[in-house]
mmCIF file of C-alpha atoms and ligand atoms in Angstrom:
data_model
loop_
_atom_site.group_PDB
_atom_site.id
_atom_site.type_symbol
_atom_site.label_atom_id
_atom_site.label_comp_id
_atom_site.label_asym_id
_atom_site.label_seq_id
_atom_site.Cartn_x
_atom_site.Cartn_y
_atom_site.Cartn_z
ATOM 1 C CA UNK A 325 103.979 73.929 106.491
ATOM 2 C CA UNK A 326 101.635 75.872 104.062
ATOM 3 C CA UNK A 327 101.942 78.818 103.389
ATOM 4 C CA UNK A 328 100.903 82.354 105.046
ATOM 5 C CA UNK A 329 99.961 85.352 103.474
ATOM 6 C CA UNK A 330 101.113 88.876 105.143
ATOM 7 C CA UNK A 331 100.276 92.445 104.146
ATOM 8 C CA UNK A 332 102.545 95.453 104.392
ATOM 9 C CA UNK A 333 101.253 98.428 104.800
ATOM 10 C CA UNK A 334 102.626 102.300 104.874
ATOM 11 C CA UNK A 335 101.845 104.826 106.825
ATOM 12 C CA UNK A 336 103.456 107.334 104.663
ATOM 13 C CA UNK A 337 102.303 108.106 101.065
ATOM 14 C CA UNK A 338 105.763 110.106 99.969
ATOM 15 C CA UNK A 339 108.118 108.471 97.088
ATOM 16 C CA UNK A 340 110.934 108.342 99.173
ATOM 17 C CA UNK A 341 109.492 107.409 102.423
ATOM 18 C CA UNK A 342 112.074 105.637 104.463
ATOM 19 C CA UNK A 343 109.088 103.424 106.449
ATOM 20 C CA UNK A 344 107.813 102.491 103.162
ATOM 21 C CA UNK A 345 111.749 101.297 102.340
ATOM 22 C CA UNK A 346 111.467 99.798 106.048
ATOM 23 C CA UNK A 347 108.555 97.783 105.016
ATOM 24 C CA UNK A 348 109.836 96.404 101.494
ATOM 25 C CA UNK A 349 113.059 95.742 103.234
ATOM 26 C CA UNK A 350 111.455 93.727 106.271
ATOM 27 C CA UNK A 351 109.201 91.917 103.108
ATOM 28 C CA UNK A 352 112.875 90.553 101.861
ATOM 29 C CA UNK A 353 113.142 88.959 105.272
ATOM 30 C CA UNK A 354 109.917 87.260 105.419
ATOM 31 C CA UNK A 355 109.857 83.479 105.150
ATOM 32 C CA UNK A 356 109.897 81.432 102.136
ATOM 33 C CA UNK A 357 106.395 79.946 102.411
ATOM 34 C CA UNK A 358 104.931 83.602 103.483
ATOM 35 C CA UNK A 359 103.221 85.158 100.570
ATOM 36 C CA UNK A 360 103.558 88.595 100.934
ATOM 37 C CA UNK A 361 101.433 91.604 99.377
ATOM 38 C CA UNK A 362 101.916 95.426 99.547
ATOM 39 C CA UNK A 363 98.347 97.093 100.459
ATOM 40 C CA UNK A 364 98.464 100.975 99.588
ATOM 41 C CA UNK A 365 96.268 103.409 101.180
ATOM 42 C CA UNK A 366 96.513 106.191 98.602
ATOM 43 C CA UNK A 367 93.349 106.526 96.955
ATOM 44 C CA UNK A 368 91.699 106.073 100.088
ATOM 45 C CA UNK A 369 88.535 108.749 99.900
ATOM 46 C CA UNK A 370 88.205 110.734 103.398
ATOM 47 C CA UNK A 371 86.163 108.392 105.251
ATOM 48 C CA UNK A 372 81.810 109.681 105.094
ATOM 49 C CA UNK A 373 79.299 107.548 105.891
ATOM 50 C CA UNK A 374 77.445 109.098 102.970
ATOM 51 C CA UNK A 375 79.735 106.711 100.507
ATOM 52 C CA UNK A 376 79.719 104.191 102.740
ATOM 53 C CA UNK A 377 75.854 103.600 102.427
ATOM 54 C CA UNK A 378 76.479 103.132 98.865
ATOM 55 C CA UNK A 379 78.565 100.900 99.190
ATOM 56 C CA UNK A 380 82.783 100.910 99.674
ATOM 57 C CA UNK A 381 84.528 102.664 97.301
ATOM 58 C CA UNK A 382 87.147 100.417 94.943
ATOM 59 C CA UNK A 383 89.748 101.488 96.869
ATOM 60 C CA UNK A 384 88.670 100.796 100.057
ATOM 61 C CA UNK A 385 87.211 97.084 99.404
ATOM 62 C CA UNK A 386 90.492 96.236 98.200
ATOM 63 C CA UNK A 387 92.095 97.174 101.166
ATOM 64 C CA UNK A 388 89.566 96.151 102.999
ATOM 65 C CA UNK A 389 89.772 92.307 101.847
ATOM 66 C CA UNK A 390 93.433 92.330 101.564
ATOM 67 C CA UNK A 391 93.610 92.754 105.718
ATOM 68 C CA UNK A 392 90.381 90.194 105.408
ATOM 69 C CA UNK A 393 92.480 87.879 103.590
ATOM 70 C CA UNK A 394 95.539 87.812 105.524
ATOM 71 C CA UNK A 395 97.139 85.495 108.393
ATOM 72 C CA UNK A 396 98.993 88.326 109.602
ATOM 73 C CA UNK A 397 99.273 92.618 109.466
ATOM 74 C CA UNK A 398 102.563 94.682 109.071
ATOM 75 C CA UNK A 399 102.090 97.880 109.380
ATOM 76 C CA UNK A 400 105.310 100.548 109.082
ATOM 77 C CA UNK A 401 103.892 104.007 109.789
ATOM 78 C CA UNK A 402 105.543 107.623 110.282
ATOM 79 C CA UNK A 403 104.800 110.041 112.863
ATOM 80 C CA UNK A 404 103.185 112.876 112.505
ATOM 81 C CA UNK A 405 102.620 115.506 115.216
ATOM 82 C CA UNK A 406 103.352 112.846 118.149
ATOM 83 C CA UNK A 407 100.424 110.900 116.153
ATOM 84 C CA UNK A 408 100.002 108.823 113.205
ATOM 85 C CA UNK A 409 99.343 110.479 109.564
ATOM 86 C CA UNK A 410 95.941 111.144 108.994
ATOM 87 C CA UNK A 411 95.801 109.121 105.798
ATOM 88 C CA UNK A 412 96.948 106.045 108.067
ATOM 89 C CA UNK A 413 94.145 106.820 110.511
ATOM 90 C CA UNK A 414 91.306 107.327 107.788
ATOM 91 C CA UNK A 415 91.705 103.957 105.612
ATOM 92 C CA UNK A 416 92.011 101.966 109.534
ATOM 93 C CA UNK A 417 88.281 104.036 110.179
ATOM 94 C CA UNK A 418 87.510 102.309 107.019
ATOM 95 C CA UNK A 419 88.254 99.116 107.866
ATOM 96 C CA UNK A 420 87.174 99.258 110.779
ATOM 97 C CA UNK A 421 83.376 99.494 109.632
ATOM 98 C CA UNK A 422 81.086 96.368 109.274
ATOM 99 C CA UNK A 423 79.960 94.148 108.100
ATOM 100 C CA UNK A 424 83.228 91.695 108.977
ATOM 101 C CA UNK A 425 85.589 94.367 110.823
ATOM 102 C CA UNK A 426 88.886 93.634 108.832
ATOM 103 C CA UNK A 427 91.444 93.799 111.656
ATOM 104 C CA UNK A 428 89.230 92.265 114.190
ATOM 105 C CA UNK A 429 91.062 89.240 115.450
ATOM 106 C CA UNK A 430 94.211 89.654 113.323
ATOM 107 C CA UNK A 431 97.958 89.375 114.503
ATOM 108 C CA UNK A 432 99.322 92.967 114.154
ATOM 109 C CA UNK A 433 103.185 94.090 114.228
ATOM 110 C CA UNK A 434 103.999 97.460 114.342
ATOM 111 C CA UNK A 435 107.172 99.358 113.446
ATOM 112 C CA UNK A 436 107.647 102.975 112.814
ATOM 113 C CA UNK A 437 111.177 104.853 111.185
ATOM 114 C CA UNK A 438 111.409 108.537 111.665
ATOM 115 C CA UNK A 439 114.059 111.530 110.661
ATOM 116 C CA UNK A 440 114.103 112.178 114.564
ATOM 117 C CA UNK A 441 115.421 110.766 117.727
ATOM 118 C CA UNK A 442 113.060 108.727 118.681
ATOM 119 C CA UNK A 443 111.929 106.577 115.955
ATOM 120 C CA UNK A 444 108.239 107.339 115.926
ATOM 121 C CA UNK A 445 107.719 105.544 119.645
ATOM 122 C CA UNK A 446 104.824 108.305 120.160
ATOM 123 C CA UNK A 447 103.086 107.566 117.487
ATOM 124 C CA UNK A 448 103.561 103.856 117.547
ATOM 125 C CA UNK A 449 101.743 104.216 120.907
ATOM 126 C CA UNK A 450 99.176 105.995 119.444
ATOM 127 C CA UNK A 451 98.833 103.466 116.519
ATOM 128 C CA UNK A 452 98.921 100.233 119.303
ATOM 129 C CA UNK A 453 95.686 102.003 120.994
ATOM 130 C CA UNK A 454 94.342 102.533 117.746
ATOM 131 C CA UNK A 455 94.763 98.873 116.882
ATOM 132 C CA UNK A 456 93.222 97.704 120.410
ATOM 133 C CA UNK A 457 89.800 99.621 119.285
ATOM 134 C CA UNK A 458 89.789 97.913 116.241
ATOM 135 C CA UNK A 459 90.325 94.416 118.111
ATOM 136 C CA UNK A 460 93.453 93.383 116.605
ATOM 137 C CA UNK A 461 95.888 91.137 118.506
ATOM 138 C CA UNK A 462 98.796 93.349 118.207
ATOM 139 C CA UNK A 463 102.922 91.678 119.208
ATOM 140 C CA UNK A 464 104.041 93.482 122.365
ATOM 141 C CA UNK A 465 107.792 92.815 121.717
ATOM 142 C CA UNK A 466 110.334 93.317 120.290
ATOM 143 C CA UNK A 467 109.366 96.595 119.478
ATOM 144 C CA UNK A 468 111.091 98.674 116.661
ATOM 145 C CA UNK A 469 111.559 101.961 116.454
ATOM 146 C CA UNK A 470 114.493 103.209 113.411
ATOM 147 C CA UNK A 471 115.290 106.813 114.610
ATOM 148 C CA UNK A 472 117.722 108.965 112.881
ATOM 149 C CA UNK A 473 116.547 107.084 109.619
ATOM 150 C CA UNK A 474 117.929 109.417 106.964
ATOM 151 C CA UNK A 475 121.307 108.261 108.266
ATOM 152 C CA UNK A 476 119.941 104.299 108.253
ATOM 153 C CA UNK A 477 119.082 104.167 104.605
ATOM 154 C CA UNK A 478 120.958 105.360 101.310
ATOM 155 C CA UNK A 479 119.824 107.314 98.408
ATOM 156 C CA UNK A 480 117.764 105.095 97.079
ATOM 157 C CA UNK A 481 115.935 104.138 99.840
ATOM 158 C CA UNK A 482 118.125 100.697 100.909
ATOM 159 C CA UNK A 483 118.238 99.794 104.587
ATOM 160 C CA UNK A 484 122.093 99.870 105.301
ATOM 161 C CA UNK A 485 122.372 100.038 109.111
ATOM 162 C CA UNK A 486 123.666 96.317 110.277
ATOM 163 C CA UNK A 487 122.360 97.095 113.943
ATOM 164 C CA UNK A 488 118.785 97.443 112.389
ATOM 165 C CA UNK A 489 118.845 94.682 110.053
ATOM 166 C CA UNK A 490 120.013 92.409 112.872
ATOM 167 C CA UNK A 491 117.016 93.636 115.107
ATOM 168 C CA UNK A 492 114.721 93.331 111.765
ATOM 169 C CA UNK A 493 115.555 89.478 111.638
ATOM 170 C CA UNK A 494 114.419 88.706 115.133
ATOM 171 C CA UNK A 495 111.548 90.957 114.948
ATOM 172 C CA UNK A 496 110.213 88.996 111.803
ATOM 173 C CA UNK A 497 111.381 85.605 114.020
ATOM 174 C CA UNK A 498 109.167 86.871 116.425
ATOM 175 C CA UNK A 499 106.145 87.995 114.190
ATOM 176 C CA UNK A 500 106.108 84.840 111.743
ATOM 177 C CA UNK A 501 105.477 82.731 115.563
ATOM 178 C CA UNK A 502 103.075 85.508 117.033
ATOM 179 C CA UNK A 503 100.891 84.887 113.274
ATOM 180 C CA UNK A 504 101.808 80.792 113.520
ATOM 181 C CA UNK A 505 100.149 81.052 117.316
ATOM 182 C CA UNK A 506 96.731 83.409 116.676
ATOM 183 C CA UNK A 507 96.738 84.052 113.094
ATOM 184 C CA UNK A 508 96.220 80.785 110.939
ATOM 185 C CA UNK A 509 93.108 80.519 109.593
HETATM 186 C C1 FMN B 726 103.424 116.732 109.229
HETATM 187 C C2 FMN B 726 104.659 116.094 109.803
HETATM 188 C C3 FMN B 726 104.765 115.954 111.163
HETATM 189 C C4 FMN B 726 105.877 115.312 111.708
HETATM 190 N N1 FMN B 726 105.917 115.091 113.048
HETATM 191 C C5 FMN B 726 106.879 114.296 113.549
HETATM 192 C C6 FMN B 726 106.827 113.882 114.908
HETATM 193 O O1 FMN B 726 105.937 114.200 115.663
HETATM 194 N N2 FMN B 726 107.811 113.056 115.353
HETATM 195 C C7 FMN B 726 108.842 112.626 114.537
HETATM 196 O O2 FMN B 726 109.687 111.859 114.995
HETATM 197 N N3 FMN B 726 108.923 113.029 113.253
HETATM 198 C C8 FMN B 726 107.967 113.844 112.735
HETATM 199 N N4 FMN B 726 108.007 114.230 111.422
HETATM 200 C C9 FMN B 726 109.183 113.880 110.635
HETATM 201 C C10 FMN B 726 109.054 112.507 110.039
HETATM 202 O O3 FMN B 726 109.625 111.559 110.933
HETATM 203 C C11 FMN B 726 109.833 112.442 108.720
HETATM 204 O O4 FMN B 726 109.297 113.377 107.811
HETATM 205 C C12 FMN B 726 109.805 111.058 108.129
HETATM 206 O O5 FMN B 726 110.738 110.999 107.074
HETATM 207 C C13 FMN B 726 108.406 110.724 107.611
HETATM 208 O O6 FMN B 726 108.337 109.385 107.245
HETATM 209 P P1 FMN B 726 108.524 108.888 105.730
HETATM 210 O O7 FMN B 726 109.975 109.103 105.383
HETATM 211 O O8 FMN B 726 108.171 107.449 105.764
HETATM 212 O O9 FMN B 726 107.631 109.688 104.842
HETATM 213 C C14 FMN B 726 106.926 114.875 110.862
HETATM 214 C C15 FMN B 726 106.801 115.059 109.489
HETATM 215 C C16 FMN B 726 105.682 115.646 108.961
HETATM 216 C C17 FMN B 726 105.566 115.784 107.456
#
């Protein structure tokens, strides 16, 4: 089978952010024949359509064509105030904007890891509505949410919880077929 190319991307802009060790760990994971690549969102301008008229900022483009580019989305977000982060929200505004709408049509998984009890379900709603404005195909199931995560990953940001890893492997099962079924080009 040739190969597939995925792109990670993080919510959360911190060092040690455990969804940004969630996403390089669920990378590891991927299939041989995936080739995977890291988008970052962090020199994402605020989003004006002032710049936009002249023309998408370096930053933006790239991240722009990597989701262009790819068979299939990850993206491992935080929540913030029941929401996602507003740095999240602004580069997806970006990419949102024509001409070629990057996330239109593309398979989408979601998965959120939070300090609190419930994993970042709220915003991981939030970010599923988000992603059916933006006319992605987003996976329904399974559906991960890593709550309690400061007690899930070790000092340096390694994903040590067997319980999660062992969801982690079926969820990427289930994501490589969701991007095999809608997502080859
Ligand atoms: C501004 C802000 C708002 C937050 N709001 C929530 C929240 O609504 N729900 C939640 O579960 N955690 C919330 N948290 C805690 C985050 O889950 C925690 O900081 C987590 O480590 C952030 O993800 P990261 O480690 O990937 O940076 C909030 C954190 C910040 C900084």
């Amino acid at each position: 089978m040739s190969s597939l190319s995925i792109v990670g991307i993080s919510g959360s802009l911190r060092s040690g952010s455990f969804n940004t060790s969630l996403l390089r760990y669920v990378s590891t994971i991927l299939p041989e024949n995936v080739q995977y690549t890291e988008l970052s969102i962090a020199d994402i301008p605020l989003y004006n359509a002032d710049i936009q008229a002249e023309g998408y900022p370096e930053a933006v483009a790239a991240f722009r064509d990597g989701i262009a580019a790819a068979d299939g989305i990850l993206i491992v977000s935080p929540e913030y105030n029941y929401t996602i982060p507003g740095s999240l929200k602004n580069a997806i505004d970006w990419a949102s904007r024509p001409p070629a709408p990057s996330f239109s049509g593309k398979p989408v998984g979601l998965l959120s890891a939070s300090t609190g009890i419930f994993g970042g379900v709220r915003g991981q709603a939030q970010l599923r509505y988000i992603m059916f404005a933006v006319n992605a195909i987003v996976m329904n199931r399974p559906e991960i949410y890593v709550a309690s995560a400061a007690q899930k990953f070790d000092a340096d940001g390694i994903l040590t919880d067997q319980t999660t890893k062992d969801l982690l492997a079926k969820y990427v099962d289930s994501f490589m077929d969701w991007v095999n079924r809608i997502g080859r080009k």
